[in-house]
Structure formats: structure tokens, C-alpha cells
Tab-separated table of C-alpha atoms in Angstrom:
chain	number	residue	atom	x	y	z
A	1	MET	CA	-24.057	46.399	0.805
A	2	ILE	CA	-25.843	43.868	3.005
A	3	PRO	CA	-26.621	45.205	6.485
A	4	HIS	CA	-24.958	43.310	9.311
A	5	ASN	CA	-28.325	41.965	10.517
A	6	SER	CA	-29.070	40.374	7.112
A	7	ARG	CA	-25.762	38.518	7.049
A	8	HIS	CA	-26.489	37.240	10.543
A	9	ILE	CA	-29.921	35.958	9.469
A	10	ILE	CA	-28.495	34.148	6.445
A	11	ARG	CA	-25.636	32.674	8.447
A	12	SER	CA	-28.044	31.529	11.143
A	13	LEU	CA	-29.921	29.306	8.669
A	14	LYS	CA	-26.825	27.120	8.414
A	15	ALA	CA	-26.183	27.340	12.149
A	16	LYS	CA	-29.758	26.303	12.942
A	17	SER	CA	-29.506	23.441	10.497
A	18	ASP	CA	-26.197	22.346	12.049
A	19	GLU	CA	-27.792	22.314	15.502
A	20	HIS	CA	-30.450	19.853	14.335
A	21	ARG	CA	-28.142	17.416	12.546
A	22	THR	CA	-28.552	13.769	13.404
A	23	PHE	CA	-25.592	11.717	14.578
A	24	THR	CA	-25.375	10.207	11.088
A	25	GLN	CA	-25.336	13.656	9.468
A	26	ARG	CA	-22.660	14.948	11.854
A	27	THR	CA	-20.571	11.859	11.181
A	28	ALA	CA	-21.018	12.183	7.409
A	29	ASP	CA	-20.091	15.889	7.519
A	30	PHE	CA	-16.959	15.091	9.530
A	31	MET	CA	-16.010	12.227	7.221
A	32	THR	CA	-16.602	14.371	4.118
A	33	GLN	CA	-14.366	17.066	5.564
A	34	VAL	CA	-11.599	14.569	6.369
A	35	PHE	CA	-11.922	12.494	3.180
A	36	GLY	CA	-12.108	15.605	1.020
A	37	SER	CA	-8.714	16.853	2.152
A	38	MET	CA	-5.296	16.821	0.521
A	39	TRP	CA	-4.035	14.969	3.588
A	40	PHE	CA	-6.393	12.063	2.860
A	41	LEU	CA	-5.333	12.016	-0.809
A	42	PHE	CA	-1.678	12.006	0.242
A	43	LEU	CA	-2.302	9.213	2.774
A	44	ASN	CA	-4.145	7.096	0.180
A	45	THR	CA	-1.420	7.614	-2.413
A	46	ILE	CA	1.282	6.535	0.050
A	47	TRP	CA	-0.810	3.561	1.273
A	48	PHE	CA	-1.554	2.253	-2.227
A	49	GLY	CA	2.019	2.885	-3.383
A	50	VAL	CA	3.471	0.917	-0.458
A	51	TRP	CA	0.904	-1.868	-1.004
A	52	ILE	CA	1.811	-2.187	-4.695
A	53	ILE	CA	5.566	-2.072	-4.057
A	54	MET	CA	5.274	-4.697	-1.302
A	55	ASN	CA	3.206	-6.986	-3.516
A	56	THR	CA	5.261	-6.782	-6.714
A	57	GLY	CA	8.239	-8.551	-5.127
A	58	LEU	CA	10.528	-5.529	-5.576
A	59	ILE	CA	11.657	-5.663	-1.940
A	60	GLN	CA	13.718	-8.724	-1.102
A	61	GLY	CA	12.644	-10.481	2.056
A	62	ILE	CA	8.995	-9.385	1.798
A	63	GLU	CA	6.774	-12.100	0.396
A	64	PRO	CA	3.854	-10.683	-1.654
A	65	PHE	CA	0.577	-11.397	0.148
A	66	ASP	CA	-1.627	-9.874	-2.617
A	67	PRO	CA	0.263	-10.482	-5.882
A	68	TYR	CA	-0.601	-8.812	-9.168
A	69	PRO	CA	-3.430	-8.176	-10.202
A	70	PHE	CA	-3.921	-7.159	-6.529
A	71	GLY	CA	-7.349	-8.716	-5.952
A	72	PHE	CA	-7.487	-7.848	-2.239
A	73	LEU	CA	-6.387	-4.269	-2.910
A	74	THR	CA	-9.047	-3.983	-5.627
A	75	MET	CA	-11.717	-5.163	-3.183
A	76	MET	CA	-10.541	-2.689	-0.504
A	77	VAL	CA	-10.494	0.199	-2.980
A	78	SER	CA	-13.993	-0.727	-4.172
A	79	LEU	CA	-15.312	-0.808	-0.611
A	80	GLU	CA	-13.634	2.518	0.150
A	81	ALA	CA	-15.229	4.028	-2.973
A	82	ILE	CA	-18.683	2.765	-1.969
A	83	ILE	CA	-18.344	4.153	1.556
A	84	LEU	CA	-16.985	7.504	0.328
A	85	ALA	CA	-19.782	7.828	-2.244
A	86	ILE	CA	-22.462	7.188	0.386
A	87	VAL	CA	-20.873	9.640	2.837
A	88	VAL	CA	-20.684	12.323	0.145
A	89	LEU	CA	-24.328	11.710	-0.833
A	90	ILE	CA	-25.441	12.084	2.797
A	91	SER	CA	-23.583	15.405	3.066
A	92	GLN	CA	-24.904	16.572	-0.305
A	93	ASN	CA	-28.484	15.788	0.731
A	94	ARG	CA	-28.080	17.913	3.851
A	95	ALA	CA	-26.461	20.712	1.843
A	96	ARG	CA	-29.381	20.542	-0.614
A	97	GLN	CA	-31.870	20.850	2.246
A	98	ILE	CA	-30.082	23.979	3.493
A	99	GLU	CA	-29.990	25.372	-0.059
A	100	ASP	CA	-33.727	24.679	-0.469
A	101	LEU	CA	-34.400	26.632	2.720
A	102	ARG	CA	-32.231	29.523	1.517
A	103	GLU	CA	-34.048	29.547	-1.834
A	104	GLU	CA	-37.411	29.659	-0.051
A	105	VAL	CA	-36.260	32.573	2.123
A	106	ASP	CA	-34.888	34.307	-0.982
A	107	LEU	CA	-38.212	33.854	-2.789
A	108	GLN	CA	-40.149	35.283	0.156
A	109	VAL	CA	-37.795	38.286	0.349
A	110	ASP	CA	-38.167	38.821	-3.416
A	111	ILE	CA	-41.970	38.794	-3.106
A	112	ILE	CA	-41.897	41.302	-0.229
A	113	THR	CA	-39.431	43.485	-2.160
A	114	GLU	CA	-41.653	43.456	-5.246
A	115	GLN	CA	-44.671	44.485	-3.159
A	116	GLU	CA	-42.681	47.287	-1.507
A	117	LEU	CA	-41.368	48.539	-4.864
A	118	THR	CA	-44.903	48.575	-6.266
A	119	LYS	CA	-46.001	50.644	-3.254
A	120	VAL	CA	-43.094	53.078	-3.788
A	121	ALA	CA	-44.027	53.385	-7.474
A	122	HIS	CA	-47.627	54.219	-6.421
A	123	MET	CA	-46.334	56.875	-4.027
A	124	ILE	CA	-44.088	58.419	-6.704
A	125	ALA	CA	-46.967	58.401	-9.203
A	126	LEU	CA	-49.161	60.205	-6.640
A	127	LEU	CA	-46.438	62.791	-5.996
A	128	LEU	CA	-46.026	63.386	-9.720
A	129	GLU	CA	-49.793	63.742	-10.120
A	130	LYS	CA	-50.005	66.217	-7.193
A	131	ASN	CA	-47.281	68.281	-8.830
A	132	GLY	CA	-49.174	68.456	-12.098
A	133	ILE	CA	-47.056	65.958	-13.991
A	134	SER	CA	-49.318	63.596	-15.851
A	135	MET	CA	-48.165	60.034	-16.330
A	136	LYS	CA	-51.389	58.936	-18.039
A	137	GLY	CA	-50.706	56.897	-21.139
A	138	ASP	CA	-47.378	55.589	-19.842
A	139	LYS	CA	-47.948	51.874	-20.430
A	140	GLU	CA	-44.745	50.876	-18.645
A	141	LEU	CA	-45.750	52.776	-15.506
A	142	GLU	CA	-49.242	51.291	-15.651
A	143	GLY	CA	-47.657	47.819	-15.709
A	144	ILE	CA	-45.391	48.667	-12.790
A	145	LEU	CA	-48.315	49.946	-10.731
A	146	LYS	CA	-50.252	46.685	-11.148
A	147	PRO	CA	-49.598	44.203	-8.353
A	148	THR	CA	-47.805	41.076	-9.523
A	149	ASN	CA	-50.046	38.032	-9.683
A	150	PHE	CA	-47.784	35.518	-7.920
A	151	GLU	CA	-50.368	32.744	-8.109
A	152	LYS	CA	-50.517	33.086	-11.900
A	153	ILE	CA	-46.705	32.993	-12.128
A	154	GLN	CA	-46.618	29.955	-9.852
A	155	LYS	CA	-49.185	28.097	-11.977
A	156	ILE	CA	-47.258	28.881	-15.184
A	157	LEU	CA	-43.990	27.681	-13.632
A	158	GLU	CA	-45.638	24.537	-12.295
A	159	ARG	CA	-46.994	23.740	-15.782
A	160	GLU	CA	-43.558	24.280	-17.337
A	161	VAL	CA	-41.537	22.457	-14.686
A	162	ILE	CA	-43.883	19.712	-13.547
A	163	GLY	CA	-45.724	19.251	-16.795
């Protein structure tokens, strides 16, 4: 179970990021929230349905202003798609930045945890030794008691990922 303080720290990363959003980012987040809703889908479906019905000549007394193949509607839909794609990309970039920060915090916590577990293993090995229990020859324990070489791991990962 995660202590209450840890949840607060993790949640505060997003809150701190939200506090430093630019006007553009706030606008994009708002637009993504609105445009990503069922209400927006419903509104678009109704709008396009009415447009098509009005421009097919099915309603007497209404002269089609954008007859089939609906060139003006096609242009409007294309512009809407471009705008929505850009807004979503802006929000995704911000979400990626927050995720990168969380991953960095997670990595640092993992490194600290590994160092603490190595220290605990040393302490247990000392207690066993003081109580006359020999762990000499235990290759697994010897490996656990060696500090992890994070720089070596980083260089290997960089070679594999970066090339």
C-alpha cells in the first residue's frame, strides 16, 4: 500500500505541471476535454446530418446551398480535423512531458531503493555471520551484496537504444 504522503507527491507532479501551463496549453487541454466528449460527437453527428439532409433537396422549400458531393462541408470537416489533430498533439506533448518527469522520479526512487536493499542485505549478512551462520560460497548473496553499477547499465542501455 502506498503511504498517503507518496500519493500526494505523485499527484503534485501533475498539479505543479498544470500550474505552469502556458495559455496555449490550457486552451488545448480545455479543447481536448470538450472535443473528446460524447456531447461533441453527438453535436457533430446532428450538425452533419442536418447539413446533408438540407443539401440533398429532401426538404421542400429549402434550396440546397452545398449540393452533393458537399464540397463546402468537405472543406469544413477537413479544417475541423486539422484543428482537432493539432489540439490533440499539443495536449499529448504536455502529457508526455509529465510522463517523462514521472519516469525520471520513478528511476531515482528505484535507484535509492536498490541502494537501500543492498544495505539491508549487508546488515542481514553481518547478523548471520555474528550468529555463526556462514554464507561464504553463496554466489547469489555475493552478487546481491555488490553495489549495482548504474553507470555501466546506463552505458549499455544507451548503446542499445541510441546505437
